[in-house]
Amino acid sequence: MATPYITIDLEKIEHNAHTIVELCKIHGIEVTGVTKVTCGHPGVAAAMLRGGVVSIADSRLENIQRLKDGGVDSTYMLLRLSPVSGVDGVIESVDVSLNSELSTLAALSQAADRRGLVHDVILMVDLGDLREGIWPDDLISFVREALKLPGIRIRGLGANLACFSGVAPSEDNMNLLVELADTIEKTCDLELGWISGANSSGLELIEAGRMPKRINHARIGEAILLGRETIHRRPWPGTWQDAFILHAEVLELKTKPSMVVGKRGEDAFGRQPVFEDRGEIERALLNVGREDIDVKGITPLDPCLRILGASSGYLAMDVTDAQGSLQVGDELAFSLNYSALLAAMTSQYVKKRSMRPIGNENEM
Ligand SMILES: *Cc1c(COP(=O)(O)O)cnc(C)c1O
């Protein structure tokens, strides 16, 4: 097997999806599985659907197209706001999109109307995380204008928290979303089916039974894929954290000093690395680097190995404590956080190897 590669345990993903879906179901919430961190990996989406998610969402049309080409049969939600230049693709490829701009809605409206279609949208409200969304004060006038557009059907309200600024979902901000939905239904004579309040940061609120009743939809990625809620990054009970494992190969293994020799300027990334003098150490160079991963986001599975740093193509490690058990050509395994997983799944140099039930493996 060519290195580096990432193994994807689809059974673990299915299991995680099942755990999250069952939890949400108890609290009246349907779950859409979010595949964007895997670049729309068809095997991952299929595992999420087997685990019980009602639909699949991704932030990019290219990823949704990849899922469709991979034979994944689902309804699709586009998470990232549509570009005005790409409304035709949105109308043709996805069943529902998230929106916050009237001019974009007008373009979607035209594109849908031209095809005799009606496109479902969820309006995003900014509850304070300051990424996408209509400011609450502007929502009613926005909805009034949006309702004039043919070819567009407003199906719900949504909000995204934590991803950008780390604002946590709370009873207060979730109640605000529900109140806004109630107000709009009354003043604009409209029925909002979906109140899409949560992502993986909402699990603690949901589990505690403190998510307002009207919140009936969640868009979940990380908790299913990496088994963590995203406020404290706490491993979620009943889920696996190791569905994805990165494997890289030892290219060089030598005893060298732990301190550099010679006068120092900046490294390739404009920084001045700090070194700790630990005398001579056993150093390993592996064939994965910043082109493939976020160095801070990977952890060797063998706790006696230590990451020293990385350049674009190399990962340098202190393997002294492996006590001579390693050889050039050996593979080392690493767990990944969200940031490292995103990079590894995006890197064309990291092969993706799906593991299916009963040892049947293949590459996708
Ligand atoms: C990425 C994303 C999600 C999923 O977030 P997780 O923390 O991975 O669960 C949900 N909604 C939107 C709008 C997103 O961009």
PDB file of C-alpha atoms in Angstrom, residues 46-337:
ATOM      1  CA  ALA A  46     -23.535   6.065   2.767  1.00  0.00           C
ATOM      2  CA  ALA A  47     -22.408   5.015   6.267  1.00  0.00           C
ATOM      3  CA  MET A  48     -24.126   8.088   7.759  1.00  0.00           C
ATOM      4  CA  LEU A  49     -27.341   7.214   5.924  1.00  0.00           C
ATOM      5  CA  ARG A  50     -27.175   3.594   7.161  1.00  0.00           C
ATOM      6  CA  GLY A  51     -26.771   5.083  10.631  1.00  0.00           C
ATOM      7  CA  GLY A  52     -30.088   6.883  10.235  1.00  0.00           C
ATOM      8  CA  VAL A  53     -29.413  10.478   9.137  1.00  0.00           C
ATOM      9  CA  VAL A  54     -32.325  11.825   7.063  1.00  0.00           C
ATOM     10  CA  SER A  55     -30.220  13.587   4.440  1.00  0.00           C
ATOM     11  CA  ILE A  56     -26.689  14.702   3.557  1.00  0.00           C
ATOM     12  CA  ALA A  57     -25.282  18.237   3.644  1.00  0.00           C
ATOM     13  CA  ASP A  58     -22.027  19.589   2.300  1.00  0.00           C
ATOM     14  CA  SER A  59     -20.614  23.067   1.854  1.00  0.00           C
ATOM     15  CA  ARG A  60     -19.501  22.602  -1.758  1.00  0.00           C
ATOM     16  CA  LEU A  61     -21.367  21.669  -4.925  1.00  0.00           C
ATOM     17  CA  GLU A  62     -18.310  19.742  -6.129  1.00  0.00           C
ATOM     18  CA  ASN A  63     -18.581  17.496  -3.087  1.00  0.00           C
ATOM     19  CA  ILE A  64     -22.304  16.981  -3.579  1.00  0.00           C
ATOM     20  CA  GLN A  65     -21.656  16.080  -7.215  1.00  0.00           C
ATOM     21  CA  ARG A  66     -19.009  13.593  -6.074  1.00  0.00           C
ATOM     22  CA  LEU A  67     -21.542  11.987  -3.730  1.00  0.00           C
ATOM     23  CA  LYS A  68     -24.101  11.721  -6.511  1.00  0.00           C
ATOM     24  CA  ASP A  69     -21.525  10.314  -8.930  1.00  0.00           C
ATOM     25  CA  GLY A  70     -20.625   7.832  -6.185  1.00  0.00           C
ATOM     26  CA  GLY A  71     -24.225   6.590  -6.185  1.00  0.00           C
ATOM     27  CA  VAL A  72     -25.293   8.005  -2.828  1.00  0.00           C
ATOM     28  CA  ASP A  73     -29.083   8.253  -2.938  1.00  0.00           C
ATOM     29  CA  SER A  74     -30.231  11.046  -0.625  1.00  0.00           C
ATOM     30  CA  THR A  75     -31.723  14.483  -0.488  1.00  0.00           C
ATOM     31  CA  TYR A  76     -28.957  17.092  -0.389  1.00  0.00           C
ATOM     32  CA  MET A  77     -28.535  20.342   1.471  1.00  0.00           C
ATOM     33  CA  LEU A  78     -25.981  22.976   0.487  1.00  0.00           C
ATOM     34  CA  LEU A  79     -24.491  24.432   3.671  1.00  0.00           C
ATOM     35  CA  ARG A  80     -22.359  27.276   2.384  1.00  0.00           C
ATOM     36  CA  LEU A  81     -24.192  30.309   1.037  1.00  0.00           C
ATOM     37  CA  SER A  82     -24.671  30.078  -2.738  1.00  0.00           C
ATOM     38  CA  PRO A  83     -22.567  32.327  -4.957  1.00  0.00           C
ATOM     39  CA  VAL A  84     -24.705  34.446  -7.286  1.00  0.00           C
ATOM     40  CA  SER A  85     -22.531  33.158 -10.132  1.00  0.00           C
ATOM     41  CA  GLY A  86     -23.460  29.576  -9.330  1.00  0.00           C
ATOM     42  CA  VAL A  87     -27.212  29.604  -8.791  1.00  0.00           C
ATOM     43  CA  ASP A  88     -27.939  27.335 -11.755  1.00  0.00           C
ATOM     44  CA  GLY A  89     -25.767  24.606 -10.282  1.00  0.00           C
ATOM     45  CA  VAL A  90     -27.460  25.007  -6.911  1.00  0.00           C
ATOM     46  CA  ILE A  91     -30.946  24.685  -8.392  1.00  0.00           C
ATOM     47  CA  GLU A  92     -29.914  21.629 -10.391  1.00  0.00           C
ATOM     48  CA  SER A  93     -27.902  19.797  -7.731  1.00  0.00           C
ATOM     49  CA  VAL A  94     -29.413  20.368  -4.315  1.00  0.00           C
ATOM     50  CA  ASP A  95     -32.840  20.060  -2.753  1.00  0.00           C
ATOM     51  CA  VAL A  96     -32.420  22.798  -0.164  1.00  0.00           C
ATOM     52  CA  SER A  97     -29.891  25.592   0.355  1.00  0.00           C
ATOM     53  CA  LEU A  98     -29.033  27.924   3.231  1.00  0.00           C
ATOM     54  CA  ASN A  99     -29.370  31.627   2.447  1.00  0.00           C
ATOM     55  CA  SER A 100     -28.902  35.098   3.896  1.00  0.00           C
ATOM     56  CA  GLU A 101     -28.875  37.546   0.941  1.00  0.00           C
ATOM     57  CA  LEU A 102     -31.907  38.825  -0.976  1.00  0.00           C
ATOM     58  CA  SER A 103     -29.931  39.362  -4.170  1.00  0.00           C
ATOM     59  CA  THR A 104     -28.823  35.728  -4.112  1.00  0.00           C
ATOM     60  CA  LEU A 105     -32.374  34.585  -3.422  1.00  0.00           C
ATOM     61  CA  ALA A 106     -33.531  36.679  -6.379  1.00  0.00           C
ATOM     62  CA  ALA A 107     -30.978  34.933  -8.592  1.00  0.00           C
ATOM     63  CA  LEU A 108     -32.006  31.518  -7.267  1.00  0.00           C
ATOM     64  CA  SER A 109     -35.617  32.492  -7.837  1.00  0.00           C
ATOM     65  CA  GLN A 110     -34.974  33.338 -11.486  1.00  0.00           C
ATOM     66  CA  ALA A 111     -32.967  30.173 -12.056  1.00  0.00           C
ATOM     67  CA  ALA A 112     -35.682  28.015 -10.481  1.00  0.00           C
ATOM     68  CA  ASP A 113     -38.531  29.803 -12.209  1.00  0.00           C
ATOM     69  CA  ARG A 114     -36.849  29.432 -15.607  1.00  0.00           C
ATOM     70  CA  ARG A 115     -36.872  25.676 -15.080  1.00  0.00           C
ATOM     71  CA  GLY A 116     -40.394  25.619 -13.695  1.00  0.00           C
ATOM     72  CA  LEU A 117     -39.000  24.443 -10.351  1.00  0.00           C
ATOM     73  CA  VAL A 118     -39.477  25.483  -6.751  1.00  0.00           C
ATOM     74  CA  HIS A 119     -36.304  25.606  -4.665  1.00  0.00           C
ATOM     75  CA  ASP A 120     -36.455  25.095  -0.912  1.00  0.00           C
ATOM     76  CA  VAL A 121     -34.428  27.422   1.288  1.00  0.00           C
ATOM     77  CA  ILE A 122     -33.595  27.783   4.936  1.00  0.00           C
ATOM     78  CA  LEU A 123     -32.906  31.344   6.015  1.00  0.00           C
ATOM     79  CA  MET A 124     -29.858  31.634   8.227  1.00  0.00           C
ATOM     80  CA  VAL A 125     -30.017  33.940  11.235  1.00  0.00           C
ATOM     81  CA  ASP A 126     -26.860  35.247  12.909  1.00  0.00           C
ATOM     82  CA  LEU A 127     -27.261  34.661  16.630  1.00  0.00           C
ATOM     83  CA  GLY A 128     -23.905  36.209  17.445  1.00  0.00           C
ATOM     84  CA  ASP A 129     -21.197  33.894  16.077  1.00  0.00           C
ATOM     85  CA  LEU A 130     -20.734  36.491  13.292  1.00  0.00           C
ATOM     86  CA  ARG A 131     -20.348  34.161  10.373  1.00  0.00           C
ATOM     87  CA  GLU A 132     -23.318  33.800   8.004  1.00  0.00           C
ATOM     88  CA  GLY A 133     -26.823  34.953   8.743  1.00  0.00           C
ATOM     89  CA  ILE A 134     -29.419  37.701   8.705  1.00  0.00           C
ATOM     90  CA  TRP A 135     -29.237  39.915  11.790  1.00  0.00           C
ATOM     91  CA  PRO A 136     -32.394  39.265  13.888  1.00  0.00           C
ATOM     92  CA  ASP A 137     -33.586  42.905  13.604  1.00  0.00           C
ATOM     93  CA  ASP A 138     -33.620  42.619   9.823  1.00  0.00           C
ATOM     94  CA  LEU A 139     -35.359  39.271   9.575  1.00  0.00           C
ATOM     95  CA  ILE A 140     -38.995  40.294   9.182  1.00  0.00           C
ATOM     96  CA  SER A 141     -38.374  42.779   6.396  1.00  0.00           C
ATOM     97  CA  PHE A 142     -36.094  40.212   4.735  1.00  0.00           C
ATOM     98  CA  VAL A 143     -38.807  37.551   4.818  1.00  0.00           C
ATOM     99  CA  ARG A 144     -41.411  39.968   3.441  1.00  0.00           C
ATOM    100  CA  GLU A 145     -39.195  40.660   0.420  1.00  0.00           C
ATOM    101  CA  ALA A 146     -38.245  37.014  -0.021  1.00  0.00           C
ATOM    102  CA  LEU A 147     -41.888  35.960  -0.075  1.00  0.00           C
ATOM    103  CA  LYS A 148     -42.382  38.027  -3.250  1.00  0.00           C
ATOM    104  CA  LEU A 149     -39.935  35.848  -5.163  1.00  0.00           C
ATOM    105  CA  PRO A 150     -41.403  33.069  -7.322  1.00  0.00           C
ATOM    106  CA  GLY A 151     -39.641  29.702  -7.430  1.00  0.00           C
ATOM    107  CA  ILE A 152     -38.461  29.980  -3.823  1.00  0.00           C
ATOM    108  CA  ARG A 153     -40.077  28.290  -0.854  1.00  0.00           C
ATOM    109  CA  ILE A 154     -38.953  29.283   2.646  1.00  0.00           C
ATOM    110  CA  ARG A 155     -38.956  26.032   4.586  1.00  0.00           C
ATOM    111  CA  GLY A 156     -37.334  27.080   7.810  1.00  0.00           C
ATOM    112  CA  LEU A 157     -34.918  29.101   9.871  1.00  0.00           C
ATOM    113  CA  GLY A 158     -31.402  28.038  10.750  1.00  0.00           C
ATOM    114  CA  ALA A 159     -28.469  29.243  12.772  1.00  0.00           C
ATOM    115  CA  ASN A 160     -24.865  28.177  12.968  1.00  0.00           C
ATOM    116  CA  LEU A 161     -22.865  28.653  16.139  1.00  0.00           C
ATOM    117  CA  ALA A 162     -19.384  27.798  17.402  1.00  0.00           C
ATOM    118  CA  CYS A 163     -17.722  27.136  14.014  1.00  0.00           C
ATOM    119  CA  PHE A 164     -16.340  30.634  13.501  1.00  0.00           C
ATOM    120  CA  SER A 165     -16.210  32.516  16.813  1.00  0.00           C
ATOM    121  CA  GLY A 166     -16.834  29.719  19.282  1.00  0.00           C
ATOM    122  CA  VAL A 167     -20.159  31.110  20.549  1.00  0.00           C
ATOM    123  CA  ALA A 168     -21.891  28.204  22.300  1.00  0.00           C
ATOM    124  CA  PRO A 169     -25.529  27.328  21.783  1.00  0.00           C
ATOM    125  CA  SER A 170     -27.554  28.235  24.861  1.00  0.00           C
ATOM    126  CA  GLU A 171     -31.174  28.197  25.918  1.00  0.00           C
ATOM    127  CA  ASP A 172     -31.145  31.974  25.344  1.00  0.00           C
ATOM    128  CA  ASN A 173     -29.905  32.052  21.771  1.00  0.00           C
ATOM    129  CA  MET A 174     -31.908  28.943  20.816  1.00  0.00           C
ATOM    130  CA  ASN A 175     -35.042  30.482  22.327  1.00  0.00           C
ATOM    131  CA  LEU A 176     -34.381  33.615  20.307  1.00  0.00           C
ATOM    132  CA  LEU A 177     -34.346  31.499  17.137  1.00  0.00           C
ATOM    133  CA  VAL A 178     -37.661  29.921  18.123  1.00  0.00           C
ATOM    134  CA  GLU A 179     -39.198  33.308  18.974  1.00  0.00           C
ATOM    135  CA  LEU A 180     -38.102  34.676  15.621  1.00  0.00           C
ATOM    136  CA  ALA A 181     -39.727  31.697  13.914  1.00  0.00           C
ATOM    137  CA  ASP A 182     -42.978  32.256  15.846  1.00  0.00           C
ATOM    138  CA  THR A 183     -42.989  35.969  15.023  1.00  0.00           C
ATOM    139  CA  ILE A 184     -42.410  35.364  11.327  1.00  0.00           C
ATOM    140  CA  GLU A 185     -45.152  32.767  11.150  1.00  0.00           C
ATOM    141  CA  LYS A 186     -47.588  35.232  12.694  1.00  0.00           C
ATOM    142  CA  THR A 187     -46.603  38.402  10.851  1.00  0.00           C
ATOM    143  CA  CYS A 188     -45.802  36.922   7.450  1.00  0.00           C
ATOM    144  CA  ASP A 189     -48.478  34.212   7.257  1.00  0.00           C
ATOM    145  CA  LEU A 190     -45.950  31.484   6.642  1.00  0.00           C
ATOM    146  CA  GLU A 191     -45.368  28.029   8.062  1.00  0.00           C
ATOM    147  CA  LEU A 192     -41.772  27.174   8.930  1.00  0.00           C
ATOM    148  CA  GLY A 193     -41.245  23.440   8.969  1.00  0.00           C
ATOM    149  CA  TRP A 194     -37.616  23.304  10.022  1.00  0.00           C
ATOM    150  CA  ILE A 195     -35.943  25.108  12.836  1.00  0.00           C
ATOM    151  CA  SER A 196     -32.388  24.021  12.250  1.00  0.00           C
ATOM    152  CA  GLY A 197     -30.583  25.116  15.376  1.00  0.00           C
ATOM    153  CA  ALA A 198     -27.743  22.769  16.034  1.00  0.00           C
ATOM    154  CA  ASN A 199     -24.465  21.376  14.825  1.00  0.00           C
ATOM    155  CA  SER A 200     -22.046  19.239  16.875  1.00  0.00           C
ATOM    156  CA  SER A 201     -21.757  22.086  19.384  1.00  0.00           C
ATOM    157  CA  GLY A 202     -25.404  21.596  20.392  1.00  0.00           C
ATOM    158  CA  LEU A 203     -25.177  18.039  21.694  1.00  0.00           C
ATOM    159  CA  GLU A 204     -24.694  18.934  25.347  1.00  0.00           C
ATOM    160  CA  LEU A 205     -27.757  21.185  25.283  1.00  0.00           C
ATOM    161  CA  ILE A 206     -29.766  18.487  23.531  1.00  0.00           C
ATOM    162  CA  GLU A 207     -28.680  15.752  25.928  1.00  0.00           C
ATOM    163  CA  ALA A 208     -29.468  17.945  28.944  1.00  0.00           C
ATOM    164  CA  GLY A 209     -33.015  18.339  27.596  1.00  0.00           C
ATOM    165  CA  ARG A 210     -32.518  22.110  27.432  1.00  0.00           C
ATOM    166  CA  MET A 211     -32.876  22.549  23.665  1.00  0.00           C
ATOM    167  CA  PRO A 212     -36.180  24.376  23.062  1.00  0.00           C
ATOM    168  CA  LYS A 213     -38.866  22.017  21.765  1.00  0.00           C
ATOM    169  CA  ARG A 214     -39.304  23.771  18.432  1.00  0.00           C
ATOM    170  CA  ILE A 215     -35.708  23.120  17.384  1.00  0.00           C
ATOM    171  CA  ASN A 216     -36.323  20.075  15.213  1.00  0.00           C
ATOM    172  CA  HIS A 217     -33.280  19.779  12.977  1.00  0.00           C
ATOM    173  CA  ALA A 218     -29.521  19.454  13.434  1.00  0.00           C
ATOM    174  CA  ARG A 219     -26.681  19.436  10.905  1.00  0.00           C
ATOM    175  CA  ILE A 220     -23.989  17.177  12.353  1.00  0.00           C
ATOM    176  CA  GLY A 221     -20.495  16.477  11.052  1.00  0.00           C
ATOM    177  CA  GLU A 222     -17.752  16.233  13.671  1.00  0.00           C
ATOM    178  CA  ALA A 223     -19.724  14.322  16.302  1.00  0.00           C
ATOM    179  CA  ILE A 224     -20.461  11.576  13.788  1.00  0.00           C
ATOM    180  CA  LEU A 225     -17.040  11.503  12.147  1.00  0.00           C
ATOM    181  CA  LEU A 226     -14.734  12.093  15.122  1.00  0.00           C
ATOM    182  CA  GLY A 227     -17.074  11.275  18.008  1.00  0.00           C
ATOM    183  CA  ARG A 228     -16.802  14.618  19.807  1.00  0.00           C
ATOM    184  CA  GLU A 229     -19.053  17.502  20.710  1.00  0.00           C
ATOM    185  CA  THR A 230     -17.360  20.741  19.743  1.00  0.00           C
ATOM    186  CA  ILE A 231     -17.668  23.077  22.724  1.00  0.00           C
ATOM    187  CA  HIS A 232     -15.172  21.199  24.918  1.00  0.00           C
ATOM    188  CA  ARG A 233     -14.187  18.571  22.327  1.00  0.00           C
ATOM    189  CA  ARG A 234     -15.352  15.977  24.798  1.00  0.00           C
ATOM    190  CA  PRO A 235     -15.497  12.428  23.409  1.00  0.00           C
ATOM    191  CA  TRP A 236     -19.199  11.693  23.019  1.00  0.00           C
ATOM    192  CA  PRO A 237     -20.414   8.661  24.996  1.00  0.00           C
ATOM    193  CA  GLY A 238     -21.120   5.684  22.758  1.00  0.00           C
ATOM    194  CA  THR A 239     -19.075   6.934  19.800  1.00  0.00           C
ATOM    195  CA  TRP A 240     -15.680   6.098  18.322  1.00  0.00           C
ATOM    196  CA  GLN A 241     -13.011   8.786  18.080  1.00  0.00           C
ATOM    197  CA  ASP A 242     -10.794   6.774  15.747  1.00  0.00           C
ATOM    198  CA  ALA A 243     -12.823   6.134  12.615  1.00  0.00           C
ATOM    199  CA  PHE A 244     -10.059   7.936  10.694  1.00  0.00           C
ATOM    200  CA  ILE A 245      -6.393   7.000  11.157  1.00  0.00           C
ATOM    201  CA  LEU A 246      -3.479   8.497   9.232  1.00  0.00           C
ATOM    202  CA  HIS A 247      -0.560   6.265   8.261  1.00  0.00           C
ATOM    203  CA  ALA A 248       2.840   7.553   7.117  1.00  0.00           C
ATOM    204  CA  GLU A 249       6.140   5.845   6.381  1.00  0.00           C
ATOM    205  CA  VAL A 250       9.567   6.289   7.913  1.00  0.00           C
ATOM    206  CA  LEU A 251      11.928   7.573   5.198  1.00  0.00           C
ATOM    207  CA  GLU A 252      14.970   8.321   7.349  1.00  0.00           C
ATOM    208  CA  LEU A 253      15.950   7.154  10.820  1.00  0.00           C
ATOM    209  CA  LYS A 254      19.129   8.503  12.375  1.00  0.00           C
ATOM    210  CA  THR A 255      20.727   9.467  15.645  1.00  0.00           C
ATOM    211  CA  LYS A 256      21.279  13.232  15.514  1.00  0.00           C
ATOM    212  CA  PRO A 257      21.465  16.111  17.969  1.00  0.00           C
ATOM    213  CA  SER A 258      18.250  17.615  19.307  1.00  0.00           C
ATOM    214  CA  MET A 259      19.744  21.121  18.784  1.00  0.00           C
ATOM    215  CA  VAL A 260      20.462  22.634  15.382  1.00  0.00           C
ATOM    216  CA  VAL A 261      24.027  23.257  14.259  1.00  0.00           C
ATOM    217  CA  GLY A 262      24.783  26.714  12.804  1.00  0.00           C
ATOM    218  CA  LYS A 263      23.369  30.212  12.868  1.00  0.00           C
ATOM    219  CA  ARG A 264      19.589  30.374  12.305  1.00  0.00           C
ATOM    220  CA  GLY A 265      17.192  32.450  10.249  1.00  0.00           C
ATOM    221  CA  GLU A 266      13.541  31.728   9.491  1.00  0.00           C
ATOM    222  CA  ASP A 267      12.182  28.307   8.538  1.00  0.00           C
ATOM    223  CA  ALA A 268      10.230  27.673   5.312  1.00  0.00           C
ATOM    224  CA  PHE A 269       7.082  29.103   6.931  1.00  0.00           C
ATOM    225  CA  GLY A 270       8.586  32.331   8.262  1.00  0.00           C
ATOM    226  CA  ARG A 271       8.945  31.155  11.835  1.00  0.00           C
ATOM    227  CA  GLN A 272      11.842  30.606  14.204  1.00  0.00           C
ATOM    228  CA  PRO A 273      11.355  27.157  15.667  1.00  0.00           C
ATOM    229  CA  VAL A 274      12.297  26.618  19.302  1.00  0.00           C
ATOM    230  CA  PHE A 275      14.466  23.646  20.207  1.00  0.00           C
ATOM    231  CA  GLU A 276      14.912  21.867  23.465  1.00  0.00           C
ATOM    232  CA  ASP A 277      18.394  20.463  24.093  1.00  0.00           C
ATOM    233  CA  ARG A 278      17.937  16.825  24.964  1.00  0.00           C
ATOM    234  CA  GLY A 279      21.320  15.674  23.701  1.00  0.00           C
ATOM    235  CA  GLU A 280      21.458  13.108  20.933  1.00  0.00           C
ATOM    236  CA  ILE A 281      18.101  11.668  19.970  1.00  0.00           C
ATOM    237  CA  GLU A 282      16.758   9.122  17.514  1.00  0.00           C
ATOM    238  CA  ARG A 283      15.073  11.128  14.763  1.00  0.00           C
ATOM    239  CA  ALA A 284      12.620   9.817  12.177  1.00  0.00           C
ATOM    240  CA  LEU A 285      11.475  11.601   9.026  1.00  0.00           C
ATOM    241  CA  LEU A 286       8.086  10.569   7.651  1.00  0.00           C
ATOM    242  CA  ASN A 287       6.467  11.195   4.277  1.00  0.00           C
ATOM    243  CA  VAL A 288       3.638  13.439   5.358  1.00  0.00           C
ATOM    244  CA  GLY A 289       3.832  17.201   5.817  1.00  0.00           C
ATOM    245  CA  ARG A 290       2.062  20.509   5.923  1.00  0.00           C
ATOM    246  CA  GLU A 291       0.767  19.936   2.419  1.00  0.00           C
ATOM    247  CA  ASP A 292      -1.296  17.059   3.864  1.00  0.00           C
ATOM    248  CA  ILE A 293      -2.026  17.790   7.499  1.00  0.00           C
ATOM    249  CA  ASP A 294      -2.247  20.349  10.261  1.00  0.00           C
ATOM    250  CA  VAL A 295       0.799  19.313  12.334  1.00  0.00           C
ATOM    251  CA  LYS A 296      -0.779  20.443  15.588  1.00  0.00           C
ATOM    252  CA  GLY A 297      -3.811  18.276  14.848  1.00  0.00           C
ATOM    253  CA  ILE A 298      -2.208  14.836  14.662  1.00  0.00           C
ATOM    254  CA  THR A 299      -1.233  12.585  17.565  1.00  0.00           C
ATOM    255  CA  PRO A 300       0.876   9.422  17.268  1.00  0.00           C
ATOM    256  CA  LEU A 301      -1.055   6.362  18.445  1.00  0.00           C
ATOM    257  CA  ASP A 302       2.151   5.149  20.107  1.00  0.00           C
ATOM    258  CA  PRO A 303       2.433   7.444  23.148  1.00  0.00           C
ATOM    259  CA  CYS A 304       6.219   7.119  23.344  1.00  0.00           C
ATOM    260  CA  LEU A 305       6.686   8.916  20.006  1.00  0.00           C
ATOM    261  CA  ARG A 306       6.909  12.706  19.822  1.00  0.00           C
ATOM    262  CA  ILE A 307       6.283  15.087  16.925  1.00  0.00           C
ATOM    263  CA  LEU A 308       9.064  17.672  16.485  1.00  0.00           C
ATOM    264  CA  GLY A 309       7.658  19.598  13.543  1.00  0.00           C
ATOM    265  CA  ALA A 310       6.929  19.485   9.850  1.00  0.00           C
ATOM    266  CA  SER A 311       7.825  21.104   6.560  1.00  0.00           C
ATOM    267  CA  SER A 312       5.661  20.856   3.448  1.00  0.00           C
ATOM    268  CA  GLY A 313       6.660  17.272   2.740  1.00  0.00           C
ATOM    269  CA  TYR A 314       8.271  15.892   5.906  1.00  0.00           C
ATOM    270  CA  LEU A 315       7.174  15.156   9.445  1.00  0.00           C
ATOM    271  CA  ALA A 316      10.060  15.048  11.937  1.00  0.00           C
ATOM    272  CA  MET A 317       9.690  12.902  15.049  1.00  0.00           C
ATOM    273  CA  ASP A 318      11.659  12.028  18.141  1.00  0.00           C
ATOM    274  CA  VAL A 319      11.449   8.242  18.310  1.00  0.00           C
ATOM    275  CA  THR A 320      14.137   7.731  20.971  1.00  0.00           C
ATOM    276  CA  ASP A 321      11.678   6.038  23.319  1.00  0.00           C
ATOM    277  CA  ALA A 322      10.807   3.427  20.708  1.00  0.00           C
ATOM    278  CA  GLN A 323      14.218   2.033  21.700  1.00  0.00           C
ATOM    279  CA  GLY A 324      15.424   0.830  18.347  1.00  0.00           C
ATOM    280  CA  SER A 325      12.253  -1.027  17.418  1.00  0.00           C
ATOM    281  CA  LEU A 326      11.654   1.102  14.305  1.00  0.00           C
ATOM    282  CA  GLN A 327      13.114   0.639  10.835  1.00  0.00           C
ATOM    283  CA  VAL A 328      13.152   2.649   7.640  1.00  0.00           C
ATOM    284  CA  GLY A 329      10.028   1.583   5.744  1.00  0.00           C
ATOM    285  CA  ASP A 330       7.893   1.110   8.857  1.00  0.00           C
ATOM    286  CA  GLU A 331       4.511   2.800   9.030  1.00  0.00           C
ATOM    287  CA  LEU A 332       3.425   4.951  11.958  1.00  0.00           C
ATOM    288  CA  ALA A 333      -0.214   5.709  12.768  1.00  0.00           C
ATOM    289  CA  PHE A 334      -1.800   8.961  13.965  1.00  0.00           C
ATOM    290  CA  SER A 335      -5.191  10.112  15.144  1.00  0.00           C
ATOM    291  CA  LEU A 336      -6.488  13.372  13.675  1.00  0.00           C
ATOM    292  CA  ASN A 337      -8.500  16.326  14.888  1.00  0.00           C
TER     293      ASN A 337
END
